[in-house]
Coordinates of C-alpha atoms in Angstrom, one line a residue:
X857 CA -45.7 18.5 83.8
X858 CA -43.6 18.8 86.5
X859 CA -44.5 17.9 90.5
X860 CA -41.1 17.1 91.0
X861 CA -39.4 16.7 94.3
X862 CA -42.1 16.9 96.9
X863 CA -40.3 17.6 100.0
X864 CA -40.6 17.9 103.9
X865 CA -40.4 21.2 105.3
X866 CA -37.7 19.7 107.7
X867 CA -35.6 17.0 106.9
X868 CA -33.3 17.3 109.3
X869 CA -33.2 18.1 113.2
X870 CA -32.9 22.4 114.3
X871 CA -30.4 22.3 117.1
X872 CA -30.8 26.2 118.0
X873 CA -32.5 29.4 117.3
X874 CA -36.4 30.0 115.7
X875 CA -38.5 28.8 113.5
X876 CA -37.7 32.6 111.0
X877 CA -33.8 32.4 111.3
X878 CA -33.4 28.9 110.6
X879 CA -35.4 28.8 107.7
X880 CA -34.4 32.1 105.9
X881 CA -32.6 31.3 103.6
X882 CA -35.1 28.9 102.1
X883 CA -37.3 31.9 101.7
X884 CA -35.4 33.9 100.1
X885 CA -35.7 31.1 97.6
X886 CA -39.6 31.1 97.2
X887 CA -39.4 34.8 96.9
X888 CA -37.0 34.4 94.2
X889 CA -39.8 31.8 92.5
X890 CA -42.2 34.3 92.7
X891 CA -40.6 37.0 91.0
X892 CA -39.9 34.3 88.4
X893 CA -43.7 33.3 88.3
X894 CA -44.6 37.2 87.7
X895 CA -42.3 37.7 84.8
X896 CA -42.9 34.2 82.8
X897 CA -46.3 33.0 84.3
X898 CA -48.0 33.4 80.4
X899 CA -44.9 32.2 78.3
X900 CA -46.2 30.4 75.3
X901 CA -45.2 26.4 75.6
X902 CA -42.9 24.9 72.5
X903 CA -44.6 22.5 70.3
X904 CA -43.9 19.3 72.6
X905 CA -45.4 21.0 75.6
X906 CA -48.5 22.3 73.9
X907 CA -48.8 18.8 72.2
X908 CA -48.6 17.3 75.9
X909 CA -51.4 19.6 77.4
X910 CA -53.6 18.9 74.4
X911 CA -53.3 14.9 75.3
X912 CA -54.0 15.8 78.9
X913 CA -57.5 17.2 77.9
X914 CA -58.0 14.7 75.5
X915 CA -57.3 12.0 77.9
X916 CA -59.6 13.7 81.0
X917 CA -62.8 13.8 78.6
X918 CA -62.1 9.9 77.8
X919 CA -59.6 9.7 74.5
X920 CA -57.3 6.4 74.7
X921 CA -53.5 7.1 74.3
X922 CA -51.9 5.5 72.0
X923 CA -55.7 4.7 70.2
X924 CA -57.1 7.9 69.7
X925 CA -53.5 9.6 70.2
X926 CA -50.6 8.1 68.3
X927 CA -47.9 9.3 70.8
X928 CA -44.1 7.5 71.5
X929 CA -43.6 8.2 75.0
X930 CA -44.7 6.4 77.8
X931 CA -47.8 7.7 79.8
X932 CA -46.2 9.4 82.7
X933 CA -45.4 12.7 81.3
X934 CA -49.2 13.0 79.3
X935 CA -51.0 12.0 83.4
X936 CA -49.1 14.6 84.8
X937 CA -50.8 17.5 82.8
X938 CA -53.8 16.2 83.4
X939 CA -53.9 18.2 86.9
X940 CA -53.1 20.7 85.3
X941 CA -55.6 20.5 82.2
X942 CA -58.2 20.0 85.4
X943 CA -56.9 22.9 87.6
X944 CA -57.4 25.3 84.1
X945 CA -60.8 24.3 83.1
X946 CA -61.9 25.1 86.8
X947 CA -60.7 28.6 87.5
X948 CA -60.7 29.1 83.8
X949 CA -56.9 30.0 83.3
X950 CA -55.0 29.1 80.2
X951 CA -53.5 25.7 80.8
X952 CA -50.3 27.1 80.0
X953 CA -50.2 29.6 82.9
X954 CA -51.3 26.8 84.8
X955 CA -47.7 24.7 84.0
X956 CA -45.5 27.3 85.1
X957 CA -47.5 28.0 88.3
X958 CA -46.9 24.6 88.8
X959 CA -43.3 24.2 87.7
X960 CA -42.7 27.7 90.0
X961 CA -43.6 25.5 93.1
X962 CA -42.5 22.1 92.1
X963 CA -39.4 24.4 92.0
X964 CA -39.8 25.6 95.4
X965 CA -40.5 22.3 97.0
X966 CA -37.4 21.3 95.2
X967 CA -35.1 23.8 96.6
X968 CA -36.7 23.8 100.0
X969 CA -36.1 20.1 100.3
X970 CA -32.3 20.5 99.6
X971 CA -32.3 23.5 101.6
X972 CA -33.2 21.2 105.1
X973 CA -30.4 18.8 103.6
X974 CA -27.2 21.5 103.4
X975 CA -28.4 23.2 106.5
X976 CA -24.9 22.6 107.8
X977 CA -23.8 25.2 105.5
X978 CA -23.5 28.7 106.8
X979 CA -26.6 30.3 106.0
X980 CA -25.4 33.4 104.5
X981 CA -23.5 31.0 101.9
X982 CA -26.8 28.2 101.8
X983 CA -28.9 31.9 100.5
X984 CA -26.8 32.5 97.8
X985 CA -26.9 28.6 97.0
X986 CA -30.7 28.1 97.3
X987 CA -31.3 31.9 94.7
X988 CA -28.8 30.5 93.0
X989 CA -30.4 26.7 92.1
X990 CA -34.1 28.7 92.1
X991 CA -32.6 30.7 89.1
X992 CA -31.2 27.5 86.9
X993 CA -33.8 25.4 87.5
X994 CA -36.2 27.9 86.2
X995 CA -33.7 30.0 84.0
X996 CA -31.3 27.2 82.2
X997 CA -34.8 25.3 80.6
X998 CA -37.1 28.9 80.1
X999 CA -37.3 27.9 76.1
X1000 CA -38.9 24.5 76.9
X1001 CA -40.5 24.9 80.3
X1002 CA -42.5 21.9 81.1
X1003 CA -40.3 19.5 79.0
X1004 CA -39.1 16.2 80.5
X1005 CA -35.6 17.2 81.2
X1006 CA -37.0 20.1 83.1
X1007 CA -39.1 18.0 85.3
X1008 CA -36.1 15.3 85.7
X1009 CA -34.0 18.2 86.9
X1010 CA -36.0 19.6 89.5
X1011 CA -36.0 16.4 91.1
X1012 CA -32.4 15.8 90.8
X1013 CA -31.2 18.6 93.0
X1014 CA -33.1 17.6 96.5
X1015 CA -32.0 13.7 95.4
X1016 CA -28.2 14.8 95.1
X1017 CA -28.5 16.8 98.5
X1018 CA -30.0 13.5 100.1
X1019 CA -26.9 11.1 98.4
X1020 CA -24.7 13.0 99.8
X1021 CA -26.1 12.7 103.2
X1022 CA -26.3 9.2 103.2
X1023 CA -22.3 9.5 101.6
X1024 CA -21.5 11.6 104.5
X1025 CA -23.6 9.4 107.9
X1026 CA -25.6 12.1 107.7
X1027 CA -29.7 10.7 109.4
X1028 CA -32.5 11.8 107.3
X1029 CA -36.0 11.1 108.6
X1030 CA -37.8 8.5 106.5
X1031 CA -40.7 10.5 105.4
X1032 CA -38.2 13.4 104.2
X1033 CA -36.4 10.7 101.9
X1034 CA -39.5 8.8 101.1
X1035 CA -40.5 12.7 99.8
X1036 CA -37.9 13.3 97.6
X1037 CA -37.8 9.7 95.9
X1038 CA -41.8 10.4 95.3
X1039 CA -40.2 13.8 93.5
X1040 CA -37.4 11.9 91.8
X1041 CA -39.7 9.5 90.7
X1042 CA -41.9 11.8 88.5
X1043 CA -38.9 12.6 86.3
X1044 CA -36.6 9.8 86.5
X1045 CA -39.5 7.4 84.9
X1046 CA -40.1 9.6 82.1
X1047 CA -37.0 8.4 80.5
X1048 CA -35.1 5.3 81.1
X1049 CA -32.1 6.7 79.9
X1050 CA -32.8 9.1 83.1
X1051 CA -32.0 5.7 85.4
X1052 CA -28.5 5.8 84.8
X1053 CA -27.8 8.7 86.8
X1054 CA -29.1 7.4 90.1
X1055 CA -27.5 4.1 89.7
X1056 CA -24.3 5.9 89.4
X1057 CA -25.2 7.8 92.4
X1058 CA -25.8 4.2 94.1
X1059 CA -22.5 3.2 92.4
X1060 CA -20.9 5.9 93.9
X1061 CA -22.0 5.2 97.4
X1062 CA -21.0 1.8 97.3
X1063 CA -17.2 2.9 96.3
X1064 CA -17.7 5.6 99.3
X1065 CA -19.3 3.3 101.8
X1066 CA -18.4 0.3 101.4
X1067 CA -19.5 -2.5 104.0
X1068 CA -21.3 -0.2 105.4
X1069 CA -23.3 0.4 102.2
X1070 CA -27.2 -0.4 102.5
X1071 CA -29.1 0.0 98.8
X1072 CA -32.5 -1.0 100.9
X1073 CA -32.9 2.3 102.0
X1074 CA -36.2 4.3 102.2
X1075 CA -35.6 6.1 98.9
X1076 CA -34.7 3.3 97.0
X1077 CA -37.1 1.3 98.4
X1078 CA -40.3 4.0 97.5
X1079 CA -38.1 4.3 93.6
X1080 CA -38.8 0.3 93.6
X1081 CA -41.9 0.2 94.6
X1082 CA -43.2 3.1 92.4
X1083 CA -41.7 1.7 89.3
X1084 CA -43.5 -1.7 89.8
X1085 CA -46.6 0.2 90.5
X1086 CA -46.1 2.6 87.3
X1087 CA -45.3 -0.7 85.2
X1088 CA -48.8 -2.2 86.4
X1089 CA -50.5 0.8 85.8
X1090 CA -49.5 1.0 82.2
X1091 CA -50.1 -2.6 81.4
X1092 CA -53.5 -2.4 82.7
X1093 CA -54.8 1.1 81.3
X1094 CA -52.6 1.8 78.3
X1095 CA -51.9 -1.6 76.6
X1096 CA -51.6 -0.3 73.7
X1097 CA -48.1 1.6 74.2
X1098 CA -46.7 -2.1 74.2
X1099 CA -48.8 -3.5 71.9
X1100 CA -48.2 -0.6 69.3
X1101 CA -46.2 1.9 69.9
X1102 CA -42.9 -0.5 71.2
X1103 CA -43.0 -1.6 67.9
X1104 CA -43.1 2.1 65.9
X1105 CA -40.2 3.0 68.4
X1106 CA -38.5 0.5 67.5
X1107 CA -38.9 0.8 63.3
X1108 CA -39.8 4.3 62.8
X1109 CA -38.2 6.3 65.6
X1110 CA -35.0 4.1 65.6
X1111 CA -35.1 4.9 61.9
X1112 CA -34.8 8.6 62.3
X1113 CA -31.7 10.0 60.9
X1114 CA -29.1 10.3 63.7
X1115 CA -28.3 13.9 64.7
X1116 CA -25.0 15.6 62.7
X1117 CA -22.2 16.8 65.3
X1118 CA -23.3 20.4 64.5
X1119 CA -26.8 19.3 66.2
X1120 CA -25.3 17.8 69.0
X1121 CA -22.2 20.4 69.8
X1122 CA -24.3 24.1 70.5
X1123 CA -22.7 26.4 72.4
X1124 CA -23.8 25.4 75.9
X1125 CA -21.5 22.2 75.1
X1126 CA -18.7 24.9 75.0
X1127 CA -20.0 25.8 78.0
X1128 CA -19.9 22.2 79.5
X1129 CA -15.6 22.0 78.5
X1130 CA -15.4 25.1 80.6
X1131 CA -16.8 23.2 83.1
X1132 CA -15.3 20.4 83.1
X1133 CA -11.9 21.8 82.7
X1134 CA -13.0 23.7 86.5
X1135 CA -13.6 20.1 87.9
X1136 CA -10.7 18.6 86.6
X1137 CA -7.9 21.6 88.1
X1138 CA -10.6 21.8 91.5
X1139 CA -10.5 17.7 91.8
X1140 CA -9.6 17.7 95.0
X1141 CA -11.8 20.0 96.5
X1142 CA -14.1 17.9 94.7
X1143 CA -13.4 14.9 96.3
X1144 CA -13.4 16.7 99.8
X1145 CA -17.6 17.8 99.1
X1146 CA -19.6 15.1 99.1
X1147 CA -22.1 17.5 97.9
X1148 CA -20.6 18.4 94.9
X1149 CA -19.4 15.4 94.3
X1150 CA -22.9 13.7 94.3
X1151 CA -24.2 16.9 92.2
X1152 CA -21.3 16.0 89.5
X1153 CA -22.3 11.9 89.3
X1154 CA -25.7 13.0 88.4
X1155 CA -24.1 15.1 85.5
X1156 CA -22.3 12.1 84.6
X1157 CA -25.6 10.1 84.4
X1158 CA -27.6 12.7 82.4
X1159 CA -24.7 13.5 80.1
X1160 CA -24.6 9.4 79.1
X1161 CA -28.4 9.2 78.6
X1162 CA -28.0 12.8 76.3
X1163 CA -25.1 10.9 74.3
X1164 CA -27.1 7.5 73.8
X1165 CA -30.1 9.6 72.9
X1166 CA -28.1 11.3 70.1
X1167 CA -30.5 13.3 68.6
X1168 CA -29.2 16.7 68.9
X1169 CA -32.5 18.6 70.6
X1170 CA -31.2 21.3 72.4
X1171 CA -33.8 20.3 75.4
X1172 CA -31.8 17.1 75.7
X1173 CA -29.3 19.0 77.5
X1174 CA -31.1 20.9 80.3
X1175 CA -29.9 18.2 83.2
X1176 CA -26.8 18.3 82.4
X1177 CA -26.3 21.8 82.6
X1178 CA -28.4 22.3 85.5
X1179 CA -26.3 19.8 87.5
X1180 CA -23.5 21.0 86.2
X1181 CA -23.5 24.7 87.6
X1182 CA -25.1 22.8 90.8
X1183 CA -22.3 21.4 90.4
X1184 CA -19.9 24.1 90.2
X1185 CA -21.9 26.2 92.5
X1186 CA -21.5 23.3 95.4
X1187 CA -17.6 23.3 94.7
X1188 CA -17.6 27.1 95.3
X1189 CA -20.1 26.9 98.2
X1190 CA -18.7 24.1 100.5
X1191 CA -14.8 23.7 98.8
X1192 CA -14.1 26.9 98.0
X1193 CA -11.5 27.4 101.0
X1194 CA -9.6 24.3 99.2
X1195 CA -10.2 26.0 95.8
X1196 CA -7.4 28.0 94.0
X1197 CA -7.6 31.6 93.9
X1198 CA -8.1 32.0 90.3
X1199 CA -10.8 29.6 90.2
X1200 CA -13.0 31.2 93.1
X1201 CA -12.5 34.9 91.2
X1202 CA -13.1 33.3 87.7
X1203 CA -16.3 31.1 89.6
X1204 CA -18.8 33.7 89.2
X1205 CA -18.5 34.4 85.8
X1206 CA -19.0 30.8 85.1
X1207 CA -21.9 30.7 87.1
X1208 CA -23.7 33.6 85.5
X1209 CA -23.4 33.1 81.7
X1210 CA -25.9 30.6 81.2
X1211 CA -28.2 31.9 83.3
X1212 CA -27.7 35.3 82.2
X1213 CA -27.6 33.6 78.3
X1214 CA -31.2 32.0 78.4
X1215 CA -32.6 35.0 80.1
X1216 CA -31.7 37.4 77.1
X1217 CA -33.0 34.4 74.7
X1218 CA -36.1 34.2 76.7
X1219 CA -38.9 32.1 76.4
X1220 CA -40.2 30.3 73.7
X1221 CA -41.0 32.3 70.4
X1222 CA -43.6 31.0 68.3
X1223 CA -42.2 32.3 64.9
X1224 CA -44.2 30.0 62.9
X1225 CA -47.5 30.8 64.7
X1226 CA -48.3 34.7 62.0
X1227 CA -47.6 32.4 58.7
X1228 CA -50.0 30.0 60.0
X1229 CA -52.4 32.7 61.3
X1230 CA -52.6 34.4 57.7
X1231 CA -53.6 30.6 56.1
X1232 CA -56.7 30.2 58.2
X1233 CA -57.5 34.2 59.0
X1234 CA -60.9 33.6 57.9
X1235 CA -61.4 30.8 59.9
X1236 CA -62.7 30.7 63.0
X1237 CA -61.2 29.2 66.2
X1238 CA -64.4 26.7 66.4
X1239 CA -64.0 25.4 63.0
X1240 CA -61.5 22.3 62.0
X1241 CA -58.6 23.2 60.1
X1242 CA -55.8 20.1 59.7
X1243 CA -52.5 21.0 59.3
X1244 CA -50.3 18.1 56.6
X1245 CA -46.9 18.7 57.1
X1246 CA -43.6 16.6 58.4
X1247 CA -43.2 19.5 61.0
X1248 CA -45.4 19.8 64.2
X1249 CA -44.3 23.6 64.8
X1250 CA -47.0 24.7 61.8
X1251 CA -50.0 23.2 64.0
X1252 CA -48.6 23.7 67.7
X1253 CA -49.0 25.4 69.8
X1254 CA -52.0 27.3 67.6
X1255 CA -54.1 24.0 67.7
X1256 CA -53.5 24.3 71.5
X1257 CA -55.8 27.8 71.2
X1258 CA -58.3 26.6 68.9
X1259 CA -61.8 25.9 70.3
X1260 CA -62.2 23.1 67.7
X1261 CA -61.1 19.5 68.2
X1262 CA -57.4 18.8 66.4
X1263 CA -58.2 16.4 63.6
X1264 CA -55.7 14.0 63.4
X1265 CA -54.2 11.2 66.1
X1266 CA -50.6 12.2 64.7
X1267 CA -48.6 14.9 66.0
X1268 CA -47.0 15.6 63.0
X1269 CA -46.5 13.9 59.9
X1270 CA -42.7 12.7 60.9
X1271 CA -43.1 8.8 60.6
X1272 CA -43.3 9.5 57.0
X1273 CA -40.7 11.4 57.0
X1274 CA -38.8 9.0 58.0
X1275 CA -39.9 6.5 55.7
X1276 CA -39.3 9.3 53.2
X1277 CA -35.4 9.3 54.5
X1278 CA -35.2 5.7 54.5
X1279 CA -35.9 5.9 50.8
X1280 CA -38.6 2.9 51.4
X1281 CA -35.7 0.4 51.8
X1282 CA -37.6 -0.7 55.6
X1283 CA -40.9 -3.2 54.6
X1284 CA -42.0 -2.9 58.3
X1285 CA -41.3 1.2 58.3
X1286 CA -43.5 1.9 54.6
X1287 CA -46.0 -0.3 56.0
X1288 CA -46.2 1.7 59.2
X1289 CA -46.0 4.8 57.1
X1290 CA -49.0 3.8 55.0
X1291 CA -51.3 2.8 58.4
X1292 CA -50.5 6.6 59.1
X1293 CA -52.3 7.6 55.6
X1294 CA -55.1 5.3 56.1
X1295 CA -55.5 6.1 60.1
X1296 CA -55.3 10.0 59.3
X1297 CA -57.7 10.3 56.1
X1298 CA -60.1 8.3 58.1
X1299 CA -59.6 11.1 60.8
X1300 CA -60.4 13.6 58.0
X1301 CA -63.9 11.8 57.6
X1302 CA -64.5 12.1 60.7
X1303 CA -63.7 15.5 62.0
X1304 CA -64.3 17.2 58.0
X1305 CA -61.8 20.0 58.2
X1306 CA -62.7 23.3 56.8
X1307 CA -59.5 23.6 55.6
X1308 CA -56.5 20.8 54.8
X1309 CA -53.3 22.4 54.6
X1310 CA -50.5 20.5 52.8
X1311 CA -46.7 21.6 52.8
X1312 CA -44.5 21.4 50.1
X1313 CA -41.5 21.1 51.8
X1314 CA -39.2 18.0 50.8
X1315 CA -37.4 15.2 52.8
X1316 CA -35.8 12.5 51.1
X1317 CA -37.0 13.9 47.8
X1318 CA -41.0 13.7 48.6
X1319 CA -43.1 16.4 50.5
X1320 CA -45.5 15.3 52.7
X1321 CA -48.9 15.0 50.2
X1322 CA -47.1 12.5 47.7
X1323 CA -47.7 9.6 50.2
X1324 CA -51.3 10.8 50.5
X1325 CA -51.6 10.5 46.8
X1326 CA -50.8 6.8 46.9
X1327 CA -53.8 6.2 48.6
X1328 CA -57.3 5.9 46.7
X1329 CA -59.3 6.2 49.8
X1330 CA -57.7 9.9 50.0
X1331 CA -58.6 10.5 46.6
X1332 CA -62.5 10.2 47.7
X1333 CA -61.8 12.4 50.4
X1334 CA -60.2 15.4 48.6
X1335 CA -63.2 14.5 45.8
X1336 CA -64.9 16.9 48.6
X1337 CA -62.3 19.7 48.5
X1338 CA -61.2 22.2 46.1
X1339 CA -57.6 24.3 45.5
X1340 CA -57.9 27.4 47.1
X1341 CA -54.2 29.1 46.8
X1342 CA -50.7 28.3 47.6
X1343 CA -49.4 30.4 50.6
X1344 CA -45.5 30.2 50.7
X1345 CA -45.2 26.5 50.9
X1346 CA -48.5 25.6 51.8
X1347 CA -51.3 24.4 49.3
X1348 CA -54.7 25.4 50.7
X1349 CA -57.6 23.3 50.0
X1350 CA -61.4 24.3 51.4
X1351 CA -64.0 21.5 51.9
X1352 CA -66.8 22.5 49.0
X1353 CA -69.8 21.3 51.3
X1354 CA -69.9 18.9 54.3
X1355 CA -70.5 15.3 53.6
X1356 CA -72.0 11.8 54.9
X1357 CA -69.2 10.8 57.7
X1358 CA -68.5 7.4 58.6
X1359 CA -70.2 6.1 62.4
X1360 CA -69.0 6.8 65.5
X1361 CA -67.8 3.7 66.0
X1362 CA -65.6 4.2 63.4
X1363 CA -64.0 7.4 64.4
X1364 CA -61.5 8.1 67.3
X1365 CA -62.6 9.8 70.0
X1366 CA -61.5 13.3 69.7
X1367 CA -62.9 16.3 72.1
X1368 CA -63.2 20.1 72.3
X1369 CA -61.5 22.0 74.5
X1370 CA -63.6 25.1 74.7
X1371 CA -62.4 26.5 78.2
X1372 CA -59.0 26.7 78.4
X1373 CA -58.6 27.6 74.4
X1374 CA -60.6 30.6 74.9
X1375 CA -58.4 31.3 77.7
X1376 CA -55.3 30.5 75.9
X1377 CA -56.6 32.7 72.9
X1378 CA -57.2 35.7 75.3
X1379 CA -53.5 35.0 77.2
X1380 CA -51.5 34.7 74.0
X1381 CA -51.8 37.4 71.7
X1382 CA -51.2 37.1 67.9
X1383 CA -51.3 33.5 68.2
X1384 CA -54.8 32.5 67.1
X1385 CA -57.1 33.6 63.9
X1386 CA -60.0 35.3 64.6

């Protein structure tokens, strides 16, 4: 979740006037977050999201990531929410209302922050900057609010400003940068791939600096010591993620097919030509903004770690379009005197289509949530239903609004998907692939679901039950269920009567979340059974 870029509310030094006219144009900003919060505040999260604010719960009442919860990422991004998940259960809100509340004023710390660090621009021209950057770091990731790369980008924008100080012999008091790296720190660690943009900002300092270059600066200094703190923090509470879940990175996630050039190439990579193509004729007024030019390293940086990544998730791209119109925003705001004339009148055009491209495509639309609403309508939200399928978007977010514990450690069923792709040639990925059938029918007799839910769907020539047949200690659990119906390209199977489960000590720990799912199934409406 993101508390990105924690900023000072003055980072550099007023020379004239009060405290209302120097600081106007950073409220127009928060205003302009506000209006945002009244509009979105009860958006419904994607699958990823929801997933993340489930673990949060699960992790406050006492589940062990990476035991309990089989999850790939690192920690960071799952400890975040758990404010949040806190915050909810306490004022009884939905947790997702929570998020954006909190996204709406990391947002505004964000753009504050780099406010105080382009106060030498005219303020008129820093207003239309600050809406501006309050509008794409809330617009540009709207489908996946909360994701990673949103959280990563509201950092980068106040860490950009600061860069380009430093470029520029510009002071900055060390508790303002010390802020802002605290900021940057909650996104850039969520990622590794996220490092390479601040080292090319670093690189790029040196190249502008030279001998009088210092990397031991107050920022780099806090980044250091937070990621040696972070490191020691992992090892010591969540062992496990190197233990286990390096090695199913490495063999199953690794594994996954790579993303087709259609996946990768959308249209907001059109969008990114069009920008490029502005940088390339507007060079050197490029060159002549430090602020821009700062702005377009970090686009550099984000747009290597979304090529290595190479997995074609449309989320993968939010940083590099948000720093990109930052980018060409800057160029407009601070070089636009050196600009050409067709570029300026063309400029705002460019600016508005993606903004004005996500806000007709709106938030996240849960178009799977009705088909899986009609397979458990006589269900109700307190009961366990488990959802068997290589795709998480049939059990999230709904399983975020269900009063009854989710029943499995697995998100989804896509490390055997991947074994399914692989064809069975990896030993080390089928034997992962089969821990997931033993780990998740022992979940089963554990948490009895009312209903088990399998989809037909095929990958690699298998649907997702096949691999469940292999295994005889499944048979003796289904000996408890019966065929109901198939729904689509679901098979529905209801437990006939409950049965002996296995100990405690045996079973994962796995809690209820009855507060903020009765708040989430009051917020959201045709997303839960009855």
């Amino acid at each position: 979740m993101p508390y990105a870029s924690i900023a000072t509310t003055r980072l550099v030094k007023d020379q004239t006037g009060n405290w209302r006219s120097n600081y106007w144009p950073e409220m127009l900003a928060v205003a302009v977050s506000l209006i945002f919060g009244v509009f979105y505040l009860d958006v419904v999260p994607s699958p990823d999201v929801a997933w993340q604010l489930w673990i949060a719960h699960q992790v406050r009442m006492g589940a062990r990531l990476y035991v309990d919860i089989i999850e790939t990422n690192p920690p960071l991004w799952f400890w975040e929410a758990v404010p949040v998940d806190w915050i909810s259960e306490l004022f009884k809100i939905s947790s997702h209302v929570t998020l954006v509340t909190v996204t709406c004023i990391a947002t505004t710390l964000s753009v504050w922050g780099t406010g105080r660090l382009i106060s030498h621009i005219p303020p008129l021209r820093r207003a239309a900057l600050l809406i501006y950057a309050t509008l794409a770091l809330l617009l540009i990731p709207l489908v996946d609010m909360g994701q990673r790369e949103q959280i990563v980008l509201i950092g980068a924008l106040p860490y950009a400003a600061l860069a380009s100080a430093r470029r520029e012999g510009r002071r900055v008091p060390y508790s303002g940068a010390i802020a802002i790296a605290v900021g940057a720190s909650l996104g850039l660690a969520l990622k590794h791939y996220f490092l390479i943009a601040p080292l090319l900002l670093e690189l790029w300092l040196l190249i502008g600096r030279r001998r009088t270059y210092n990397p031991f600066r107050p920022e780099t200094i806090a980044l250091i010591v937070l990621a040696m703190i972070y490191i020691g923090v992992m090892v010591t509470v969540t062992p496990a993620y190197f233990s286990t879940m390096l090695e199913i990175n490495r063999v199953a996630y690794a594994t996954i097919v790579s993303a087709t050039l259609s996946d990768m190439f959308r249209p907001i990579q059109a969008y990114w030509l069009i920008g490029l193509l502005i940088i390339i004729v507007e060079f050197g007024a490029l060159r002549r903004s430090p602020l821009a030019a700062a702005m377009a390293v970090m686009t550099l940086g984000f747009c290597i770690a979304w090529l290595i990544q190479y997995r074609g998730f449309p989320y993968h791209s939010i940083p590099v379009s948000g720093c990109l119109v930052m980018t060409l925003a800057y160029l407009a705001a601070d070089g636009g005197g050196r600009m050409r004339i067709l570029t300026l009148v063309t400029m705002p055009t460019v600016l508005l289509i993606p903004l004005a491209f996500t806000a007709w495509h709106g938030p996240y639309k849960d178009e799977f949530g009705s088909i899986s609403d009609s397979m458990i309508a006589d269900v109700g939200r307190h009961e366990v239903v488990a959802f068997v399928n290589y795709e998480a978007v049939f059990a999230w977010p709904l399983s975020l609004y269900r009063t009854a514990p989710y029943p499995s450690r697995q998100y989804g069923m896509w490390i055997l998907r991947t074994v399914a792709d692989d064809h069975s040639r990896n030993a080390a990925l089928r034997r992962i692939g089969q821990k997931v059938v033993t780990q998740t029918t022992q979940d089963y007799r554990c948490s009895q679901p009312v209903r088990i839910i399998f989809s037909r769907r095929l990958s690699g020539g298998r649907d997702v039950k096949s691999w469940f047949d292999e295994s005889s200690e499944f048979h003796r659990l289904m000996a408890h269920y019966h065929y109901v119906r198939t729904n689509l390209i679901f098979d529905i199977y209801r437990l006939n009567a409950p049965f002996p489960k296995p100990s405690s000590a045996e079973c994962r720990r796995s809690f209820s979340n009855p507060a903020t799912a009765k708040a989430n199934s009051q917020s959201v409406s045709g997303t839960v059974g009855p």
